[in-house]
Amino acid sequence: MSFESLGLSHNIIHSVKKLGYLKPFPIQEQAIPVILQGKDLMGIAQTGSGKTACFVMPILEKLQNAEVKKDRNVQVLILVPTRELAIQIDEVFRAFTENLKREIRTMAVYGGVSINPQMKGMFGVEVLIATPGRLLDLIDHNALSISGIQHLVIDEADKMFQLGFGEEMDKLFGMMPVMKQTTLFSATLDDKVSEMKKRLSMNPILIEIKKEEVDIEHIEQLAYHVSPENKGPFLRYLIKEKKVEKALIFVSSTKSADNLVEKLKKNKIKAVAIHSQKSQGARRNNLEEFKVNGAQILVATDLLGRGIHIESLPCVINYELPRSPLDYIHRIGRTGRAGEKGTAINILTDDELQHFRVIQKKMGKKITLQRTEGIDLHGY
């Protein structure tokens, strides 16, 4: 099935192709037509299955033809459990908006930062991605209204309850109109998620996507423990001393990608980046530079990294860990394809060790953590 067959307009299709996606993920094939029809949907799918684009594309499809509203009444609300997910979804929206008929304002709001810039920036926002606690704070400050939202998306609903957001969610649901389109995604369908469905008066189409199996048996997985200040020097040490000829390095944000490329270049390592904040031409040129013209390192975020195909890639490096075990498997699955050998390297600080243990448990594979204290990193 192609993206063209899903009912998306030329503008959205153009953005999809610019981002390097060749065909829809299974969840996208099933969910996008349902959301475009205005029906409620409950999707049971793992993080990393392509579910974010499931709601991003149909939402943008509808909004690009809608009248621009300059007020504090949000039209689309996306509730998420964590700051990291809010930022990631906002990046996906921005990546897909380059070719639309008009500008569509999106904003991610979350706790842990000053509320004042978020309050000031709320006017004219059409798509709001928010954590429940910060959203309630903003509503209490009269920064916005959700009484007229047309579309509610709840992502990682099961994690909302794991993190104790049940009470906040109930308060928010009471402020929303009964008549709205609701899209809910969860990794599991437990009692609390089912109760949420009833609370929202949903009569959804249910779509469940089984876990995708990725063959990682031919991939040697390595893990190194470093101090935060030695993370960059150790990466450069690895590249130079281990004579890494080609590697795809994954980071968690566009800012991290640009910073890493800059530092690699300063140390005479030829590196390029692809991410959603670069133009189509820049992404295409950088990918060509890596594939053909001698760039040693390609730095990518998960969003852009998932859409590219590189033949015979010998090495993948996780400079920053992904959010989910499935994303981890998708990342390292870029190497070791078609029976070839590949290497996946993880560079970990103390803050990442617990998450890496979770990833190993989900994979059913133990990876020995190698110490690096005795390595002389002077000059790297």
PDB file of N, CA and C in Angstrom, residues 294-369:
ATOM      1  N   GLY A 294      32.243  10.426   0.898  1.00  0.00           N
ATOM      2  CA  GLY A 294      33.335  10.372   1.858  1.00  0.00           C
ATOM      3  C   GLY A 294      33.067  10.848   3.263  1.00  0.00           C
ATOM      4  N   ALA A 295      31.845  11.304   3.584  1.00  0.00           N
ATOM      5  CA  ALA A 295      31.568  11.647   4.979  1.00  0.00           C
ATOM      6  C   ALA A 295      31.612  10.364   5.806  1.00  0.00           C
ATOM      7  N   GLN A 296      32.349  10.437   6.901  1.00  0.00           N
ATOM      8  CA  GLN A 296      32.577   9.256   7.731  1.00  0.00           C
ATOM      9  C   GLN A 296      31.396   8.959   8.657  1.00  0.00           C
ATOM     10  N   ILE A 297      30.754  10.029   9.117  1.00  0.00           N
ATOM     11  CA  ILE A 297      29.712   9.909  10.134  1.00  0.00           C
ATOM     12  C   ILE A 297      28.433  10.599   9.671  1.00  0.00           C
ATOM     13  N   LEU A 298      27.290   9.916   9.867  1.00  0.00           N
ATOM     14  CA  LEU A 298      25.975  10.524   9.667  1.00  0.00           C
ATOM     15  C   LEU A 298      25.269  10.551  11.016  1.00  0.00           C
ATOM     16  N   VAL A 299      24.894  11.741  11.471  1.00  0.00           N
ATOM     17  CA  VAL A 299      24.183  11.894  12.744  1.00  0.00           C
ATOM     18  C   VAL A 299      22.703  12.116  12.440  1.00  0.00           C
ATOM     19  N   ALA A 300      21.836  11.369  13.117  1.00  0.00           N
ATOM     20  CA  ALA A 300      20.404  11.438  12.806  1.00  0.00           C
ATOM     21  C   ALA A 300      19.560  11.320  14.065  1.00  0.00           C
ATOM     22  N   THR A 301      18.358  11.868  13.994  1.00  0.00           N
ATOM     23  CA  THR A 301      17.337  11.638  15.016  1.00  0.00           C
ATOM     24  C   THR A 301      16.490  10.445  14.582  1.00  0.00           C
ATOM     25  N   ASP A 302      15.680   9.916  15.499  1.00  0.00           N
ATOM     26  CA  ASP A 302      14.850   8.754  15.162  1.00  0.00           C
ATOM     27  C   ASP A 302      13.888   9.046  14.023  1.00  0.00           C
ATOM     28  N   LEU A 303      13.319  10.246  14.007  1.00  0.00           N
ATOM     29  CA  LEU A 303      12.340  10.607  12.980  1.00  0.00           C
ATOM     30  C   LEU A 303      12.923  10.464  11.588  1.00  0.00           C
ATOM     31  N   LEU A 304      14.096  11.054  11.364  1.00  0.00           N
ATOM     32  CA  LEU A 304      14.702  11.006  10.033  1.00  0.00           C
ATOM     33  C   LEU A 304      15.445   9.703   9.805  1.00  0.00           C
ATOM     34  N   GLY A 305      16.017   9.150  10.850  1.00  0.00           N
ATOM     35  CA  GLY A 305      16.783   7.916  10.699  1.00  0.00           C
ATOM     36  C   GLY A 305      15.938   6.756  10.244  1.00  0.00           C
ATOM     37  N   ARG A 306      14.652   6.750  10.630  1.00  0.00           N
ATOM     38  CA  ARG A 306      13.774   5.641  10.268  1.00  0.00           C
ATOM     39  C   ARG A 306      13.447   5.640   8.783  1.00  0.00           C
ATOM     40  N   GLY A 307      13.551   6.799   8.138  1.00  0.00           N
ATOM     41  CA  GLY A 307      13.142   6.890   6.747  1.00  0.00           C
ATOM     42  C   GLY A 307      14.241   6.656   5.734  1.00  0.00           C
ATOM     43  N   ILE A 308      15.480   6.408   6.202  1.00  0.00           N
ATOM     44  CA  ILE A 308      16.584   6.280   5.254  1.00  0.00           C
ATOM     45  C   ILE A 308      17.021   4.827   5.114  1.00  0.00           C
ATOM     46  N   HIS A 309      17.608   4.531   3.968  1.00  0.00           N
ATOM     47  CA  HIS A 309      18.134   3.190   3.720  1.00  0.00           C
ATOM     48  C   HIS A 309      19.581   3.311   3.264  1.00  0.00           C
ATOM     49  N   ILE A 310      20.471   2.616   3.963  1.00  0.00           N
ATOM     50  CA  ILE A 310      21.897   2.660   3.646  1.00  0.00           C
ATOM     51  C   ILE A 310      22.385   1.231   3.480  1.00  0.00           C
ATOM     52  N   GLU A 311      22.908   0.922   2.315  1.00  0.00           N
ATOM     53  CA  GLU A 311      23.420  -0.416   2.038  1.00  0.00           C
ATOM     54  C   GLU A 311      24.706  -0.674   2.827  1.00  0.00           C
ATOM     55  N   SER A 312      24.832  -1.896   3.363  1.00  0.00           N
ATOM     56  CA  SER A 312      26.077  -2.367   3.986  1.00  0.00           C
ATOM     57  C   SER A 312      26.636  -1.391   5.012  1.00  0.00           C
ATOM     58  N   LEU A 313      25.806  -0.970   5.938  1.00  0.00           N
ATOM     59  CA  LEU A 313      26.249  -0.072   7.005  1.00  0.00           C
ATOM     60  C   LEU A 313      26.914  -0.907   8.102  1.00  0.00           C
ATOM     61  N   PRO A 314      28.205  -0.671   8.377  1.00  0.00           N
ATOM     62  CA  PRO A 314      28.916  -1.540   9.323  1.00  0.00           C
ATOM     63  C   PRO A 314      28.660  -1.243  10.792  1.00  0.00           C
ATOM     64  N   CYS A 315      28.251   0.002  11.113  1.00  0.00           N
ATOM     65  CA  CYS A 315      28.214   0.381  12.525  1.00  0.00           C
ATOM     66  C   CYS A 315      27.109   1.392  12.824  1.00  0.00           C
ATOM     67  N   VAL A 316      26.402   1.163  13.922  1.00  0.00           N
ATOM     68  CA  VAL A 316      25.442   2.116  14.473  1.00  0.00           C
ATOM     69  C   VAL A 316      25.889   2.453  15.890  1.00  0.00           C
ATOM     70  N   ILE A 317      25.863   3.746  16.230  1.00  0.00           N
ATOM     71  CA  ILE A 317      26.264   4.184  17.567  1.00  0.00           C
ATOM     72  C   ILE A 317      25.110   4.935  18.220  1.00  0.00           C
ATOM     73  N   ASN A 318      24.727   4.495  19.399  1.00  0.00           N
ATOM     74  CA  ASN A 318      23.731   5.217  20.193  1.00  0.00           C
ATOM     75  C   ASN A 318      24.466   6.175  21.121  1.00  0.00           C
ATOM     76  N   TYR A 319      24.581   7.420  20.677  1.00  0.00           N
ATOM     77  CA  TYR A 319      25.216   8.443  21.517  1.00  0.00           C
ATOM     78  C   TYR A 319      24.254   8.869  22.621  1.00  0.00           C
ATOM     79  N   GLU A 320      22.968   8.838  22.305  1.00  0.00           N
ATOM     80  CA  GLU A 320      21.901   9.027  23.295  1.00  0.00           C
ATOM     81  C   GLU A 320      20.874   7.928  23.066  1.00  0.00           C
ATOM     82  N   LEU A 321      20.402   7.316  24.121  1.00  0.00           N
ATOM     83  CA  LEU A 321      19.471   6.199  23.986  1.00  0.00           C
ATOM     84  C   LEU A 321      18.105   6.662  23.493  1.00  0.00           C
ATOM     85  N   PRO A 322      17.398   5.796  22.765  1.00  0.00           N
ATOM     86  CA  PRO A 322      16.030   6.126  22.349  1.00  0.00           C
ATOM     87  C   PRO A 322      15.069   5.964  23.510  1.00  0.00           C
ATOM     88  N   ARG A 323      13.833   6.412  23.307  1.00  0.00           N
ATOM     89  CA  ARG A 323      12.830   6.368  24.368  1.00  0.00           C
ATOM     90  C   ARG A 323      12.347   4.952  24.653  1.00  0.00           C
ATOM     91  N   SER A 324      12.316   4.082  23.656  1.00  0.00           N
ATOM     92  CA  SER A 324      11.704   2.771  23.856  1.00  0.00           C
ATOM     93  C   SER A 324      12.609   1.652  23.353  1.00  0.00           C
ATOM     94  N   PRO A 325      12.439   0.436  23.903  1.00  0.00           N
ATOM     95  CA  PRO A 325      13.186  -0.716  23.403  1.00  0.00           C
ATOM     96  C   PRO A 325      12.943  -0.985  21.918  1.00  0.00           C
ATOM     97  N   LEU A 326      11.714  -0.743  21.443  1.00  0.00           N
ATOM     98  CA  LEU A 326      11.434  -0.974  20.026  1.00  0.00           C
ATOM     99  C   LEU A 326      12.205   0.004  19.151  1.00  0.00           C
ATOM    100  N   ASP A 327      12.302   1.261  19.580  1.00  0.00           N
ATOM    101  CA  ASP A 327      13.117   2.228  18.848  1.00  0.00           C
ATOM    102  C   ASP A 327      14.580   1.798  18.830  1.00  0.00           C
ATOM    103  N   TYR A 328      15.045   1.229  19.937  1.00  0.00           N
ATOM    104  CA  TYR A 328      16.424   0.736  20.003  1.00  0.00           C
ATOM    105  C   TYR A 328      16.651  -0.342  18.949  1.00  0.00           C
ATOM    106  N   ILE A 329      15.712  -1.267  18.855  1.00  0.00           N
ATOM    107  CA  ILE A 329      15.852  -2.354  17.877  1.00  0.00           C
ATOM    108  C   ILE A 329      15.804  -1.813  16.451  1.00  0.00           C
ATOM    109  N   HIS A 330      14.931  -0.836  16.200  1.00  0.00           N
ATOM    110  CA  HIS A 330      14.890  -0.217  14.873  1.00  0.00           C
ATOM    111  C   HIS A 330      16.220   0.462  14.550  1.00  0.00           C
ATOM    112  N   ARG A 331      16.798   1.121  15.545  1.00  0.00           N
ATOM    113  CA  ARG A 331      18.080   1.800  15.322  1.00  0.00           C
ATOM    114  C   ARG A 331      19.178   0.809  14.945  1.00  0.00           C
ATOM    115  N   ILE A 332      19.401  -0.178  15.811  1.00  0.00           N
ATOM    116  CA  ILE A 332      20.538  -1.069  15.562  1.00  0.00           C
ATOM    117  C   ILE A 332      20.277  -1.974  14.363  1.00  0.00           C
ATOM    118  N   GLY A 333      18.989  -2.141  14.007  1.00  0.00           N
ATOM    119  CA  GLY A 333      18.649  -2.940  12.834  1.00  0.00           C
ATOM    120  C   GLY A 333      19.061  -2.318  11.517  1.00  0.00           C
ATOM    121  N   ARG A 334      19.611  -1.100  11.559  1.00  0.00           N
ATOM    122  CA  ARG A 334      20.161  -0.464  10.354  1.00  0.00           C
ATOM    123  C   ARG A 334      21.437  -1.154   9.900  1.00  0.00           C
ATOM    124  N   THR A 335      22.118  -1.840  10.824  1.00  0.00           N
ATOM    125  CA  THR A 335      23.330  -2.573  10.485  1.00  0.00           C
ATOM    126  C   THR A 335      23.041  -4.073  10.557  1.00  0.00           C
ATOM    127  N   GLY A 336      23.960  -4.881  10.047  1.00  0.00           N
ATOM    128  CA  GLY A 336      23.788  -6.326  10.115  1.00  0.00           C
ATOM    129  C   GLY A 336      22.642  -6.848   9.283  1.00  0.00           C
ATOM    130  N   ARG A 337      22.369  -6.203   8.154  1.00  0.00           N
ATOM    131  CA  ARG A 337      21.248  -6.618   7.307  1.00  0.00           C
ATOM    132  C   ARG A 337      21.670  -7.684   6.298  1.00  0.00           C
ATOM    133  N   ALA A 338      20.678  -8.430   5.835  1.00  0.00           N
ATOM    134  CA  ALA A 338      20.874  -9.440   4.786  1.00  0.00           C
ATOM    135  C   ALA A 338      21.999 -10.404   5.141  1.00  0.00           C
ATOM    136  N   GLY A 339      22.084 -10.765   6.426  1.00  0.00           N
ATOM    137  CA  GLY A 339      23.086 -11.731   6.846  1.00  0.00           C
ATOM    138  C   GLY A 339      24.473 -11.170   7.066  1.00  0.00           C
ATOM    139  N   GLU A 340      24.671  -9.884   6.782  1.00  0.00           N
ATOM    140  CA  GLU A 340      25.987  -9.279   7.009  1.00  0.00           C
ATOM    141  C   GLU A 340      26.206  -9.046   8.502  1.00  0.00           C
ATOM    142  N   LYS A 341      27.483  -8.969   8.897  1.00  0.00           N
ATOM    143  CA  LYS A 341      27.794  -8.656  10.284  1.00  0.00           C
ATOM    144  C   LYS A 341      27.695  -7.151  10.503  1.00  0.00           C
ATOM    145  N   GLY A 342      27.310  -6.772  11.694  1.00  0.00           N
ATOM    146  CA  GLY A 342      27.229  -5.361  12.036  1.00  0.00           C
ATOM    147  C   GLY A 342      27.570  -5.154  13.500  1.00  0.00           C
ATOM    148  N   THR A 343      27.860  -3.918  13.850  1.00  0.00           N
ATOM    149  CA  THR A 343      28.201  -3.577  15.232  1.00  0.00           C
ATOM    150  C   THR A 343      27.314  -2.436  15.711  1.00  0.00           C
ATOM    151  N   ALA A 344      26.768  -2.587  16.910  1.00  0.00           N
ATOM    152  CA  ALA A 344      25.986  -1.523  17.546  1.00  0.00           C
ATOM    153  C   ALA A 344      26.683  -1.145  18.847  1.00  0.00           C
ATOM    154  N   ILE A 345      27.024   0.134  18.984  1.00  0.00           N
ATOM    155  CA  ILE A 345      27.776   0.619  20.142  1.00  0.00           C
ATOM    156  C   ILE A 345      26.908   1.585  20.943  1.00  0.00           C
ATOM    157  N   ASN A 346      26.865   1.387  22.245  1.00  0.00           N
ATOM    158  CA  ASN A 346      26.119   2.258  23.148  1.00  0.00           C
ATOM    159  C   ASN A 346      27.086   2.961  24.092  1.00  0.00           C
ATOM    160  N   ILE A 347      27.014   4.290  24.137  1.00  0.00           N
ATOM    161  CA  ILE A 347      27.869   5.076  25.023  1.00  0.00           C
ATOM    162  C   ILE A 347      26.973   5.638  26.121  1.00  0.00           C
ATOM    163  N   LEU A 348      27.183   5.174  27.357  1.00  0.00           N
ATOM    164  CA  LEU A 348      26.206   5.381  28.417  1.00  0.00           C
ATOM    165  C   LEU A 348      26.786   6.106  29.627  1.00  0.00           C
ATOM    166  N   THR A 349      26.033   7.065  30.134  1.00  0.00           N
ATOM    167  CA  THR A 349      26.363   7.706  31.404  1.00  0.00           C
ATOM    168  C   THR A 349      25.512   7.077  32.508  1.00  0.00           C
ATOM    169  N   ASP A 350      25.779   7.448  33.758  1.00  0.00           N
ATOM    170  CA  ASP A 350      25.027   6.886  34.885  1.00  0.00           C
ATOM    171  C   ASP A 350      23.522   7.048  34.708  1.00  0.00           C
ATOM    172  N   ASP A 351      23.101   8.199  34.199  1.00  0.00           N
ATOM    173  CA  ASP A 351      21.673   8.492  34.060  1.00  0.00           C
ATOM    174  C   ASP A 351      20.967   7.556  33.079  1.00  0.00           C
ATOM    175  N   GLU A 352      21.738   6.910  32.196  1.00  0.00           N
ATOM    176  CA  GLU A 352      21.138   6.068  31.154  1.00  0.00           C
ATOM    177  C   GLU A 352      21.177   4.579  31.485  1.00  0.00           C
ATOM    178  N   LEU A 353      21.859   4.211  32.565  1.00  0.00           N
ATOM    179  CA  LEU A 353      22.070   2.786  32.843  1.00  0.00           C
ATOM    180  C   LEU A 353      20.771   2.046  33.136  1.00  0.00           C
ATOM    181  N   GLN A 354      19.881   2.643  33.923  1.00  0.00           N
ATOM    182  CA  GLN A 354      18.626   1.972  34.250  1.00  0.00           C
ATOM    183  C   GLN A 354      17.776   1.761  32.997  1.00  0.00           C
ATOM    184  N   HIS A 355      17.697   2.775  32.145  1.00  0.00           N
ATOM    185  CA  HIS A 355      16.927   2.643  30.904  1.00  0.00           C
ATOM    186  C   HIS A 355      17.544   1.579  30.004  1.00  0.00           C
ATOM    187  N   PHE A 356      18.873   1.483  30.001  1.00  0.00           N
ATOM    188  CA  PHE A 356      19.539   0.463  29.184  1.00  0.00           C
ATOM    189  C   PHE A 356      19.240  -0.933  29.727  1.00  0.00           C
ATOM    190  N   ARG A 357      19.101  -1.070  31.039  1.00  0.00           N
ATOM    191  CA  ARG A 357      18.721  -2.366  31.612  1.00  0.00           C
ATOM    192  C   ARG A 357      17.316  -2.766  31.159  1.00  0.00           C
ATOM    193  N   VAL A 358      16.422  -1.779  31.080  1.00  0.00           N
ATOM    194  CA  VAL A 358      15.059  -2.049  30.596  1.00  0.00           C
ATOM    195  C   VAL A 358      15.103  -2.529  29.148  1.00  0.00           C
ATOM    196  N   ILE A 359      15.913  -1.871  28.323  1.00  0.00           N
ATOM    197  CA  ILE A 359      16.047  -2.255  26.913  1.00  0.00           C
ATOM    198  C   ILE A 359      16.565  -3.684  26.797  1.00  0.00           C
ATOM    199  N   GLN A 360      17.586  -4.024  27.590  1.00  0.00           N
ATOM    200  CA  GLN A 360      18.139  -5.380  27.553  1.00  0.00           C
ATOM    201  C   GLN A 360      17.093  -6.419  27.964  1.00  0.00           C
ATOM    202  N   LYS A 361      16.317  -6.087  29.000  1.00  0.00           N
ATOM    203  CA  LYS A 361      15.292  -7.021  29.474  1.00  0.00           C
ATOM    204  C   LYS A 361      14.251  -7.272  28.395  1.00  0.00           C
ATOM    205  N   LYS A 362      13.823  -6.210  27.713  1.00  0.00           N
ATOM    206  CA  LYS A 362      12.828  -6.348  26.645  1.00  0.00           C
ATOM    207  C   LYS A 362      13.377  -7.167  25.481  1.00  0.00           C
ATOM    208  N   MET A 363      14.674  -7.002  25.190  1.00  0.00           N
ATOM    209  CA  MET A 363      15.300  -7.765  24.103  1.00  0.00           C
ATOM    210  C   MET A 363      15.560  -9.204  24.498  1.00  0.00           C
ATOM    211  N   GLY A 364      15.663  -9.459  25.811  1.00  0.00           N
ATOM    212  CA  GLY A 364      16.053 -10.779  26.277  1.00  0.00           C
ATOM    213  C   GLY A 364      17.517 -11.050  26.030  1.00  0.00           C
ATOM    214  N   LYS A 365      18.323  -9.998  26.103  1.00  0.00           N
ATOM    215  CA  LYS A 365      19.752 -10.131  25.801  1.00  0.00           C
ATOM    216  C   LYS A 365      20.560  -9.312  26.795  1.00  0.00           C
ATOM    217  N   LYS A 366      21.590  -9.927  27.366  1.00  0.00           N
ATOM    218  CA  LYS A 366      22.479  -9.247  28.305  1.00  0.00           C
ATOM    219  C   LYS A 366      23.704  -8.732  27.561  1.00  0.00           C
ATOM    220  N   ILE A 367      24.006  -7.448  27.732  1.00  0.00           N
ATOM    221  CA  ILE A 367      25.166  -6.829  27.084  1.00  0.00           C
ATOM    222  C   ILE A 367      26.138  -6.388  28.175  1.00  0.00           C
ATOM    223  N   THR A 368      27.354  -6.897  28.131  1.00  0.00           N
ATOM    224  CA  THR A 368      28.359  -6.578  29.148  1.00  0.00           C
ATOM    225  C   THR A 368      28.735  -5.104  29.074  1.00  0.00           C
ATOM    226  N   LEU A 369      28.690  -4.437  30.213  1.00  0.00           N
ATOM    227  CA  LEU A 369      29.039  -3.016  30.283  1.00  0.00           C
ATOM    228  C   LEU A 369      30.539  -2.884  30.502  1.00  0.00           C
TER     229      LEU A 369
END
